[in-house]
Short mmCIF file of C-alpha atoms and ligand atoms in Angstrom, two decimals:
data_model
loop_
_atom_site.label_atom_id
_atom_site.label_comp_id
_atom_site.label_asym_id
_atom_site.label_seq_id
_atom_site.Cartn_x
_atom_site.Cartn_y
_atom_site.Cartn_z
CA MET A 27 7.78 -20.47 -18.67
CA LYS A 28 8.35 -23.46 -20.90
CA ALA A 29 6.93 -26.94 -20.46
CA ASP A 30 6.58 -29.89 -22.78
CA PRO A 31 3.04 -29.97 -24.29
CA ALA A 32 2.54 -33.51 -22.93
CA VAL A 33 3.44 -32.26 -19.48
CA GLN A 34 1.02 -29.35 -19.90
CA ARG A 35 -1.72 -31.83 -20.74
CA ARG A 36 -1.05 -33.59 -17.43
CA LEU A 37 -2.09 -30.31 -15.80
CA LEU A 38 -5.61 -30.88 -17.14
CA GLU A 39 -5.83 -34.22 -15.37
CA LEU A 40 -4.50 -32.59 -12.24
CA ALA A 41 -7.08 -29.79 -12.60
CA ASP A 42 -9.87 -32.40 -12.88
CA VAL A 43 -8.71 -34.07 -9.67
CA ASP A 44 -8.44 -30.72 -7.93
CA ALA A 45 -11.93 -29.74 -9.08
CA GLU A 46 -13.21 -33.01 -7.63
CA LEU A 47 -11.37 -32.30 -4.36
CA ASN A 48 -13.00 -28.85 -4.30
CA ARG A 49 -16.41 -30.45 -4.77
CA ILE A 50 -15.70 -32.90 -1.94
CA ASN A 51 -14.71 -30.04 0.35
CA HIS A 52 -17.77 -28.04 -0.61
CA ARG A 53 -19.98 -31.04 0.02
CA ARG A 54 -18.31 -31.53 3.41
CA ARG A 55 -19.13 -27.96 4.43
CA THR A 56 -22.69 -28.07 3.12
CA LEU A 57 -23.89 -31.50 4.22
CA PRO A 58 -27.65 -31.23 4.84
CA GLU A 59 -27.08 -33.23 8.02
CA LEU A 60 -25.19 -30.25 9.49
CA GLU A 61 -28.30 -28.08 9.23
CA GLU A 62 -30.41 -30.94 10.60
CA ILE A 63 -28.06 -31.34 13.55
CA GLY A 64 -28.23 -27.63 14.35
CA GLN A 65 -32.02 -27.77 14.31
CA ALA A 66 -32.08 -30.99 16.36
CA GLU A 67 -29.74 -29.47 18.96
CA ARG A 68 -31.97 -26.41 19.32
CA ASP A 69 -35.02 -28.65 19.61
CA GLN A 70 -33.31 -30.88 22.17
CA GLN A 71 -32.45 -27.82 24.28
CA ALA A 72 -36.04 -26.54 24.11
CA LYS A 73 -37.38 -29.96 25.17
CA ARG A 74 -34.88 -30.15 28.03
CA ASP A 75 -35.89 -26.66 29.21
CA SER A 76 -39.52 -27.72 29.08
CA LEU A 77 -38.77 -30.83 31.15
CA VAL A 78 -36.91 -28.77 33.77
CA SER A 79 -39.87 -26.39 33.93
CA SER A 80 -42.42 -29.21 34.37
CA GLN A 81 -40.22 -30.95 36.91
CA THR A 82 -39.87 -27.70 38.88
CA SER A 83 -43.66 -27.23 38.91
CA PHE A 84 -44.07 -30.81 40.09
CA ASP A 85 -41.50 -30.35 42.87
CA ASP A 86 -43.21 -27.14 44.03
CA LEU A 87 -46.62 -28.84 44.12
CA ASP A 88 -45.14 -31.85 45.88
CA GLN A 89 -43.74 -29.54 48.56
CA GLU A 90 -47.14 -27.88 48.84
CA VAL A 91 -48.85 -31.29 49.30
CA LYS A 92 -46.40 -32.20 52.05
CA ARG A 93 -46.91 -28.85 53.77
CA LEU A 94 -50.72 -29.22 53.69
CA GLU A 95 -50.53 -32.84 54.88
CA ALA A 96 -48.42 -31.71 57.84
CA GLU A 97 -50.92 -28.96 58.65
CA VAL A 98 -53.87 -31.37 58.45
CA GLU A 99 -51.95 -33.70 60.74
CA GLN A 100 -51.35 -30.88 63.24
CA VAL A 101 -55.07 -30.00 63.31
CA ARG A 102 -56.00 -33.64 63.67
CA ALA A 103 -53.63 -34.01 66.65
CA ARG A 104 -55.17 -30.92 68.23
CA GLU A 105 -58.66 -32.37 67.78
CA GLU A 106 -57.49 -35.63 69.31
CA ARG A 107 -56.10 -33.76 72.31
CA ASP A 108 -59.33 -31.74 72.75
CA ARG A 109 -61.44 -34.91 72.60
CA THR A 110 -59.24 -36.58 75.21
CA LEU A 111 -59.61 -33.50 77.41
CA MET A 112 -63.39 -33.55 77.03
CA GLU A 113 -63.52 -37.24 77.92
CA SER A 114 -61.53 -36.61 81.10
CA GLY A 115 -64.24 -34.05 82.09
CA GLY A 116 -64.18 -30.53 83.49
CA SER A 117 -66.37 -27.52 84.14
CA ALA A 118 -69.31 -26.65 81.87
CA LYS A 119 -67.34 -23.59 80.70
CA GLN A 120 -64.31 -25.73 79.82
CA MET A 121 -66.52 -28.20 77.98
CA GLU A 122 -68.13 -25.41 76.04
CA ASP A 123 -64.74 -23.89 75.10
CA LEU A 124 -63.42 -27.25 73.99
CA GLN A 125 -66.56 -27.94 71.99
CA HIS A 126 -66.22 -24.55 70.34
CA GLU A 127 -62.55 -25.15 69.51
CA LEU A 128 -63.34 -28.58 68.08
CA GLU A 129 -65.86 -27.00 65.73
CA THR A 130 -63.32 -24.40 64.63
CA LEU A 131 -60.67 -27.10 64.14
CA SER A 132 -63.06 -29.22 62.15
CA ARG A 133 -63.83 -26.33 59.78
CA ARG A 134 -60.12 -25.56 59.50
CA ARG A 135 -59.31 -29.20 58.72
CA GLY A 136 -62.11 -29.32 56.12
CA ALA A 137 -60.70 -26.28 54.35
CA LEU A 138 -57.15 -27.69 54.48
CA GLU A 139 -58.32 -31.04 53.11
CA ASP A 140 -60.12 -29.28 50.24
CA ASP A 141 -56.90 -27.39 49.43
CA LEU A 142 -54.89 -30.58 49.73
CA LEU A 143 -57.17 -32.41 47.32
CA GLU A 144 -56.92 -29.61 44.78
CA VAL A 145 -53.12 -29.41 45.03
CA MET A 146 -52.87 -33.20 44.74
CA GLU A 147 -54.91 -33.09 41.54
CA ARG A 148 -52.63 -30.43 40.11
CA ARG A 149 -49.60 -32.45 41.15
CA GLU A 150 -51.00 -35.49 39.35
CA ALA A 151 -51.62 -33.47 36.18
CA THR A 152 -48.09 -32.06 36.38
CA GLU A 153 -46.68 -35.55 36.86
CA THR A 154 -48.33 -36.53 33.58
CA GLU A 155 -46.76 -33.45 31.95
CA VAL A 156 -43.33 -34.46 33.29
CA GLY A 157 -43.84 -37.88 31.71
CA TYR A 158 -44.66 -36.34 28.32
CA ALA A 159 -41.76 -33.90 28.61
CA ARG A 160 -39.40 -36.79 29.35
CA GLU A 161 -40.66 -38.66 26.27
CA ALA A 162 -40.17 -35.52 24.18
CA VAL A 163 -36.56 -35.18 25.39
CA SER A 164 -35.95 -38.82 24.57
CA ALA A 165 -37.43 -38.37 21.06
CA ALA A 166 -35.29 -35.24 20.51
CA ASP A 167 -32.18 -37.19 21.64
CA THR A 168 -33.00 -39.92 19.11
CA THR A 169 -33.52 -37.40 16.29
CA LEU A 170 -30.18 -35.75 17.07
CA GLU A 171 -28.32 -39.05 17.33
CA ASP A 172 -29.82 -40.18 14.02
CA ALA A 173 -28.71 -36.99 12.25
CA GLN A 174 -25.23 -37.27 13.81
CA ARG A 175 -24.96 -40.89 12.67
CA ARG A 176 -25.95 -39.94 9.11
CA ARG A 177 -23.47 -37.05 9.15
CA ASP A 178 -20.70 -39.41 10.31
CA GLU A 179 -21.54 -41.85 7.52
CA ALA A 180 -21.56 -39.08 4.92
CA GLN A 181 -18.22 -37.77 6.22
CA LYS A 182 -16.75 -41.26 6.09
CA ASP A 183 -17.80 -41.56 2.43
CA LEU A 184 -16.23 -38.17 1.73
CA ASP A 185 -13.03 -39.21 3.53
CA THR A 186 -12.83 -42.28 1.31
CA ALA A 187 -13.45 -40.24 -1.86
CA GLU A 188 -10.93 -37.63 -0.78
CA ALA A 189 -8.22 -40.19 0.02
CA LYS A 190 -8.71 -41.74 -3.41
CA ARG A 191 -8.39 -38.36 -5.17
CA GLN A 192 -5.40 -37.36 -3.07
CA ALA A 193 -3.65 -40.58 -4.11
CA GLU A 194 -4.38 -39.77 -7.77
CA ARG A 195 -3.08 -36.26 -7.26
CA ALA A 196 0.12 -37.52 -5.64
CA SER A 197 0.74 -39.71 -8.68
CA PHE A 198 -0.04 -36.93 -11.22
CA VAL A 199 2.22 -34.34 -9.59
CA GLN A 200 5.22 -36.65 -9.88
CA GLU A 201 5.11 -36.13 -13.64
CA ILE A 202 5.01 -32.33 -13.45
CA PRO A 203 8.20 -30.27 -13.08
CA GLU A 204 8.43 -28.42 -9.82
CA ASN A 205 8.40 -24.87 -11.22
CA LEU A 206 5.27 -25.55 -13.28
CA LEU A 207 3.56 -27.25 -10.34
CA THR A 208 4.44 -24.34 -8.05
CA LEU A 209 2.92 -21.90 -10.54
CA TYR A 210 -0.17 -24.07 -10.97
CA ASP A 211 -0.68 -24.43 -7.20
CA ARG A 212 -0.23 -20.71 -6.62
CA ILE A 213 -2.90 -19.84 -9.21
CA ARG A 214 -5.17 -22.57 -7.86
CA GLN A 215 -4.93 -21.20 -4.34
CA GLN A 216 -5.75 -17.70 -5.56
CA ARG A 217 -8.44 -18.60 -8.08
CA GLY A 218 -9.73 -22.03 -7.08
CA ALA A 219 -8.49 -23.51 -10.36
CA GLY A 220 -4.96 -23.49 -11.78
CA ALA A 221 -5.35 -24.65 -15.37
CA GLY A 222 -8.02 -25.26 -17.97
CA LEU A 223 -8.35 -26.42 -21.54
CA PHE A 224 -8.15 -23.59 -24.03
CA GLN A 225 -11.06 -24.19 -26.39
CA ALA A 226 -13.10 -22.23 -28.93
CA GLY A 227 -11.24 -19.05 -28.10
CA ARG A 228 -12.07 -19.25 -24.40
CA CYS A 229 -10.12 -19.79 -21.22
CA GLY A 230 -11.21 -23.13 -19.70
CA VAL A 231 -11.34 -21.66 -16.20
CA CYS A 232 -13.04 -18.27 -16.41
CA ARG A 233 -14.70 -19.00 -19.81
CA ILE A 234 -14.00 -15.48 -21.00
CA GLU A 235 -13.51 -15.20 -24.74
CA LEU A 236 -10.12 -13.89 -25.78
CA ASP A 237 -9.93 -10.78 -27.92
CA ARG A 238 -8.27 -10.90 -31.32
CA ALA A 239 -4.81 -9.82 -30.08
CA ALA A 240 -4.76 -12.30 -27.22
CA LEU A 241 -5.98 -15.01 -29.53
CA THR A 242 -3.17 -14.28 -31.99
CA HIS A 243 -0.68 -14.46 -29.13
CA VAL A 244 -2.00 -17.88 -28.03
CA ARG A 245 -2.01 -19.13 -31.61
CA GLU A 246 1.52 -18.00 -32.28
CA ALA A 247 3.05 -19.03 -29.00
CA PRO A 248 5.39 -22.03 -29.34
CA ALA A 249 3.82 -25.36 -28.28
CA ASP A 250 6.05 -25.57 -25.21
CA GLU A 251 5.19 -22.05 -24.06
CA VAL A 252 3.01 -21.97 -20.94
CA VAL A 253 0.30 -19.45 -21.81
CA ARG A 254 -1.90 -17.82 -19.21
CA CYS A 255 -5.28 -16.17 -19.29
CA GLU A 256 -5.07 -12.39 -19.04
CA GLU A 257 -8.38 -12.31 -17.18
CA CYS A 258 -8.02 -14.95 -14.47
CA GLY A 259 -4.35 -15.88 -14.65
CA ALA A 260 -5.05 -19.60 -15.19
CA ILE A 261 -2.75 -21.68 -17.36
CA MET A 262 -4.49 -22.26 -20.71
CA VAL A 263 -3.52 -25.71 -21.92
CA ARG A 264 -3.61 -26.15 -25.68
CA THR A 265 -4.51 -29.56 -27.10
CA LYS A 266 -5.90 -30.94 -30.37
CA GLU A 267 -9.35 -29.98 -29.11
CA SER A 268 -8.38 -26.35 -28.73
CA GLY A 269 -9.42 -25.55 -32.31
CA LEU A 270 -6.36 -23.44 -33.03
ZN1 LIG B 309 -9.38 -17.24 -17.54
#
């Protein structure tokens, strides 16, 4: 392929812009905020799980308190009834039975009230835990939102940089003939870079030093000949800095 040396030199500018676009893309994929967000999402999930677990314990204990309160109330009502019966009088045997039952009920109520007190204490402790767990979820939400905001800002900066480079690229490609541009783009898609400055006997893309025969070929090729690296296939652009 033939191309005017000045046109070939435009390829170097295009290659610089493309290298910058590659860096922008790489940066986009490797933003540290992405890793932070992943970590923050895992942390948020763990904190949410922990809150659900504390809340479930609290609900269970709350149910238990209500159950014990209802039982205490039942016993109390029974005691009330027995006392009313005793006040209305009866046989000595009936009085004795009622007295006996009242003693049993009193012991039963005492035991239930002890249980109730203990469960209420546990419920209170669990309520405190729920409060802490809620704060932890809120803190994890804030951490995640902060990382997402910083990622969005970084992506916006990259969008701006990319748009600027794309505009430069669009202007450079107008000055390059279609067949040369097609070749350049094909190599770039395969290798990541389409052209490089030939300098000090090395390809500007893969940096491999040419052997004597290849070097002679490059040296003797007409200025408008598009020469390519035998190793990586990139177009080797010859300029005054090539040292030929
Ligand atoms: Zn090469």
